[in-house]
């Protein structure tokens, strides 16, 4: 019973960390990356589909992403979807190839990005702490029902705290790497 709660907590904490990684991938750092366009959806035959399902996405150079649609009639909708995204990019069409140049980030914009990175990290830490609280509540309920002893409950809470500390350390490491990446000129 205790092991199931600890395993569930560990899994949920891992998912929180993975979610943070996915959120941070979307933040652009001035370097071209195909993952920057992962969350963009395009209208294809009346249905919204991920951009990667209607086009080939590649990095042309360090500041340009290339998008090549598989069908000629998708050039317009893809260009429109990229412009309407929250990334602030202006694609340029060259026949069948859509070039997405990444403008250089100003110092102020970099500082704003670091603030965004930190707030994403804080949200992930809060999520991990909430998972710890849920697990500790379950342990206390088991103790109240006399399903486990006080020693077992205390040991389980200590183990959950170790999981929490490990997850928070991982989040801090991810944040420091992303901050360094954002501030890099």
mmCIF file of C-alpha atoms in Angstrom:
data_model
loop_
_atom_site.group_PDB
_atom_site.id
_atom_site.type_symbol
_atom_site.label_atom_id
_atom_site.label_comp_id
_atom_site.label_asym_id
_atom_site.label_seq_id
_atom_site.Cartn_x
_atom_site.Cartn_y
_atom_site.Cartn_z
ATOM 1 C CA UNK A 1 0.000 0.000 0.000
ATOM 2 C CA UNK A 2 2.759 2.463 0.972
ATOM 3 C CA UNK A 3 4.842 1.397 -2.020
ATOM 4 C CA UNK A 4 1.922 2.054 -4.362
ATOM 5 C CA UNK A 5 1.520 5.578 -3.012
ATOM 6 C CA UNK A 6 5.275 6.238 -3.329
ATOM 7 C CA UNK A 7 5.346 4.802 -6.862
ATOM 8 C CA UNK A 8 2.349 6.924 -7.864
ATOM 9 C CA UNK A 9 4.004 10.042 -6.410
ATOM 10 C CA UNK A 10 7.251 9.310 -8.239
ATOM 11 C CA UNK A 11 5.391 8.835 -11.537
ATOM 12 C CA UNK A 12 3.404 12.044 -11.109
ATOM 13 C CA UNK A 13 6.547 14.012 -10.213
ATOM 14 C CA UNK A 14 8.285 12.658 -13.323
ATOM 15 C CA UNK A 15 5.316 13.774 -15.414
ATOM 16 C CA UNK A 16 5.532 17.270 -13.901
ATOM 17 C CA UNK A 17 9.210 17.459 -14.840
ATOM 18 C CA UNK A 18 8.495 16.210 -18.359
ATOM 19 C CA UNK A 19 5.710 18.769 -18.715
ATOM 20 C CA UNK A 20 8.159 21.509 -17.717
ATOM 21 C CA UNK A 21 10.612 20.293 -20.352
ATOM 22 C CA UNK A 22 7.868 20.401 -22.994
ATOM 23 C CA UNK A 23 6.856 23.931 -21.962
ATOM 24 C CA UNK A 24 10.448 25.179 -22.056
ATOM 25 C CA UNK A 25 11.097 23.711 -25.503
ATOM 26 C CA UNK A 26 8.507 26.130 -26.888
ATOM 27 C CA UNK A 27 10.457 29.139 -25.610
ATOM 28 C CA UNK A 28 12.760 30.286 -28.337
ATOM 29 C CA UNK A 29 16.350 31.048 -27.560
ATOM 30 C CA UNK A 30 17.488 32.684 -30.777
ATOM 31 C CA UNK A 31 18.677 29.382 -32.169
ATOM 32 C CA UNK A 32 16.574 27.561 -34.735
ATOM 33 C CA UNK A 33 14.975 24.353 -33.494
ATOM 34 C CA UNK A 34 12.263 22.263 -35.142
ATOM 35 C CA UNK A 35 10.626 21.722 -31.749
ATOM 36 C CA UNK A 36 9.741 25.425 -31.763
ATOM 37 C CA UNK A 37 6.914 24.660 -34.214
ATOM 38 C CA UNK A 38 5.698 21.454 -32.510
ATOM 39 C CA UNK A 39 2.604 22.985 -30.920
ATOM 40 C CA UNK A 40 1.360 24.726 -34.095
ATOM 41 C CA UNK A 41 -1.766 23.219 -35.640
ATOM 42 C CA UNK A 42 -2.867 23.710 -39.249
ATOM 43 C CA UNK A 43 -6.331 23.466 -40.783
ATOM 44 C CA UNK A 44 -6.164 20.498 -43.190
ATOM 45 C CA UNK A 45 -9.406 19.493 -44.945
ATOM 46 C CA UNK A 46 -11.480 21.031 -42.153
ATOM 47 C CA UNK A 47 -9.548 19.403 -39.303
ATOM 48 C CA UNK A 48 -6.806 20.900 -37.114
ATOM 49 C CA UNK A 49 -3.688 18.719 -37.301
ATOM 50 C CA UNK A 50 -0.142 19.217 -35.986
ATOM 51 C CA UNK A 51 2.174 20.953 -38.458
ATOM 52 C CA UNK A 52 4.490 17.934 -38.500
ATOM 53 C CA UNK A 53 1.681 15.834 -40.055
ATOM 54 C CA UNK A 54 1.333 18.041 -43.147
ATOM 55 C CA UNK A 55 4.897 19.206 -43.738
ATOM 56 C CA UNK A 56 8.555 18.371 -43.359
ATOM 57 C CA UNK A 57 10.232 20.661 -40.809
ATOM 58 C CA UNK A 58 14.002 21.131 -40.765
ATOM 59 C CA UNK A 59 16.665 23.597 -39.649
ATOM 60 C CA UNK A 60 18.098 25.452 -42.651
ATOM 61 C CA UNK A 61 20.732 27.361 -40.676
ATOM 62 C CA UNK A 62 21.226 28.559 -37.104
ATOM 63 C CA UNK A 63 18.575 31.286 -37.493
ATOM 64 C CA UNK A 64 16.136 29.769 -40.013
ATOM 65 C CA UNK A 65 13.616 26.933 -39.915
ATOM 66 C CA UNK A 66 12.440 25.447 -43.209
ATOM 67 C CA UNK A 67 8.922 24.056 -43.637
ATOM 68 C CA UNK A 68 8.151 22.073 -46.801
ATOM 69 C CA UNK A 69 4.464 21.112 -47.161
ATOM 70 C CA UNK A 70 3.668 17.741 -48.686
ATOM 71 C CA UNK A 71 0.836 19.291 -50.720
ATOM 72 C CA UNK A 72 1.070 22.563 -52.651
ATOM 73 C CA UNK A 73 -2.353 23.754 -51.421
ATOM 74 C CA UNK A 74 -1.089 23.662 -47.784
ATOM 75 C CA UNK A 75 1.469 26.484 -48.242
ATOM 76 C CA UNK A 76 -1.055 29.251 -47.418
ATOM 77 C CA UNK A 77 -2.667 27.608 -44.368
ATOM 78 C CA UNK A 78 0.756 26.692 -42.909
ATOM 79 C CA UNK A 79 2.064 30.223 -43.381
ATOM 80 C CA UNK A 80 -1.101 31.624 -41.772
ATOM 81 C CA UNK A 81 -0.862 29.210 -38.808
ATOM 82 C CA UNK A 82 2.764 30.181 -38.147
ATOM 83 C CA UNK A 83 1.928 33.904 -38.290
ATOM 84 C CA UNK A 84 -1.045 33.487 -35.935
ATOM 85 C CA UNK A 85 0.951 31.449 -33.408
ATOM 86 C CA UNK A 86 2.132 33.027 -30.178
ATOM 87 C CA UNK A 87 5.772 32.910 -31.337
ATOM 88 C CA UNK A 88 5.822 36.254 -33.178
ATOM 89 C CA UNK A 89 7.407 34.813 -36.318
ATOM 90 C CA UNK A 90 6.995 36.066 -39.901
ATOM 91 C CA UNK A 91 7.382 33.241 -42.419
ATOM 92 C CA UNK A 92 8.459 33.926 -46.004
ATOM 93 C CA UNK A 93 7.267 31.674 -48.830
ATOM 94 C CA UNK A 94 9.645 30.679 -51.589
ATOM 95 C CA UNK A 95 7.592 28.446 -53.907
ATOM 96 C CA UNK A 96 6.955 25.244 -51.974
ATOM 97 C CA UNK A 97 9.434 26.116 -49.200
ATOM 98 C CA UNK A 98 8.385 28.275 -46.264
ATOM 99 C CA UNK A 99 11.330 29.887 -44.504
ATOM 100 C CA UNK A 100 10.821 30.976 -40.905
ATOM 101 C CA UNK A 101 13.618 33.377 -39.896
ATOM 102 C CA UNK A 102 14.191 33.814 -36.171
ATOM 103 C CA UNK A 103 14.923 37.440 -35.305
ATOM 104 C CA UNK A 104 17.747 38.002 -32.837
ATOM 105 C CA UNK A 105 16.578 38.502 -29.268
ATOM 106 C CA UNK A 106 17.200 41.863 -27.601
ATOM 107 C CA UNK A 107 18.612 42.041 -24.089
ATOM 108 C CA UNK A 108 15.242 43.109 -22.670
ATOM 109 C CA UNK A 109 13.487 40.245 -24.439
ATOM 110 C CA UNK A 110 16.064 37.800 -23.060
ATOM 111 C CA UNK A 111 15.404 39.047 -19.516
ATOM 112 C CA UNK A 112 11.652 38.654 -20.081
ATOM 113 C CA UNK A 113 12.273 35.114 -21.311
ATOM 114 C CA UNK A 114 14.254 34.319 -18.150
ATOM 115 C CA UNK A 115 11.303 35.560 -16.062
ATOM 116 C CA UNK A 116 8.993 33.269 -18.043
ATOM 117 C CA UNK A 117 11.395 30.342 -17.549
ATOM 118 C CA UNK A 118 11.484 30.978 -13.796
ATOM 119 C CA UNK A 119 7.699 31.200 -13.527
ATOM 120 C CA UNK A 120 7.337 27.910 -15.452
ATOM 121 C CA UNK A 121 9.857 26.354 -13.067
ATOM 122 C CA UNK A 122 8.034 27.653 -10.010
ATOM 123 C CA UNK A 123 4.777 26.200 -11.326
ATOM 124 C CA UNK A 124 6.493 22.821 -11.732
ATOM 125 C CA UNK A 125 7.867 23.016 -8.172
ATOM 126 C CA UNK A 126 4.394 23.825 -6.816
ATOM 127 C CA UNK A 127 3.038 20.820 -8.690
ATOM 128 C CA UNK A 128 5.697 18.552 -7.151
ATOM 129 C CA UNK A 129 4.972 19.910 -3.672
ATOM 130 C CA UNK A 130 1.250 19.309 -4.154
ATOM 131 C CA UNK A 131 2.003 15.698 -5.091
ATOM 132 C CA UNK A 132 4.062 15.371 -1.876
ATOM 133 C CA UNK A 133 1.187 16.837 0.157
ATOM 134 C CA UNK A 134 -1.291 14.383 -1.416
ATOM 135 C CA UNK A 135 0.969 11.432 -0.597
ATOM 136 C CA UNK A 136 1.482 12.602 3.001
ATOM 137 C CA UNK A 137 -2.284 13.009 3.408
ATOM 138 C CA UNK A 138 -2.773 9.433 2.219
ATOM 139 C CA UNK A 139 -0.160 8.206 4.702
ATOM 140 C CA UNK A 140 -1.898 10.064 7.550
ATOM 141 C CA UNK A 141 -5.246 8.573 6.515
ATOM 142 C CA UNK A 142 -3.727 5.077 6.592
ATOM 143 C CA UNK A 143 -2.282 5.829 10.018
ATOM 144 C CA UNK A 144 -5.688 7.041 11.257
ATOM 145 C CA UNK A 145 -7.316 3.840 9.979
ATOM 146 C CA UNK A 146 -4.567 1.913 11.783
ATOM 147 C CA UNK A 147 -3.565 0.244 8.491
ATOM 148 C CA UNK A 148 0.072 1.228 9.100
ATOM 149 C CA UNK A 149 2.161 2.025 12.167
ATOM 150 C CA UNK A 150 3.501 5.466 13.088
ATOM 151 C CA UNK A 151 7.021 4.344 12.196
ATOM 152 C CA UNK A 152 5.881 3.224 8.737
ATOM 153 C CA UNK A 153 4.045 6.511 8.194
ATOM 154 C CA UNK A 154 7.100 8.545 9.256
ATOM 155 C CA UNK A 155 9.408 6.451 7.037
ATOM 156 C CA UNK A 156 7.032 6.833 4.085
ATOM 157 C CA UNK A 157 6.856 10.624 4.572
ATOM 158 C CA UNK A 158 10.671 10.775 4.698
ATOM 159 C CA UNK A 159 10.907 8.747 1.470
ATOM 160 C CA UNK A 160 8.371 11.032 -0.192
ATOM 161 C CA UNK A 161 10.409 14.062 0.925
ATOM 162 C CA UNK A 162 13.511 12.507 -0.670
ATOM 163 C CA UNK A 163 11.562 12.040 -3.931
ATOM 164 C CA UNK A 164 10.429 15.663 -3.708
ATOM 165 C CA UNK A 165 13.976 16.932 -3.098
ATOM 166 C CA UNK A 166 15.242 14.894 -6.047
ATOM 167 C CA UNK A 167 12.493 16.256 -8.346
ATOM 168 C CA UNK A 168 13.101 19.868 -7.252
ATOM 169 C CA UNK A 169 16.848 19.452 -7.839
ATOM 170 C CA UNK A 170 16.082 18.166 -11.358
ATOM 171 C CA UNK A 171 13.783 21.155 -11.998
ATOM 172 C CA UNK A 172 16.495 23.568 -10.774
ATOM 173 C CA UNK A 173 19.023 21.927 -13.114
ATOM 174 C CA UNK A 174 16.643 22.226 -16.089
ATOM 175 C CA UNK A 175 15.940 25.880 -15.240
ATOM 176 C CA UNK A 176 19.595 26.855 -14.928
ATOM 177 C CA UNK A 177 20.381 25.198 -18.278
ATOM 178 C CA UNK A 178 17.498 26.984 -19.994
ATOM 179 C CA UNK A 179 18.372 30.341 -18.427
ATOM 180 C CA UNK A 180 21.970 29.998 -19.643
ATOM 181 C CA UNK A 181 20.669 29.055 -23.111
ATOM 182 C CA UNK A 182 18.332 32.075 -23.220
ATOM 183 C CA UNK A 183 20.987 34.560 -22.074
ATOM 184 C CA UNK A 184 23.572 33.201 -24.538
ATOM 185 C CA UNK A 185 24.142 35.680 -27.376
#
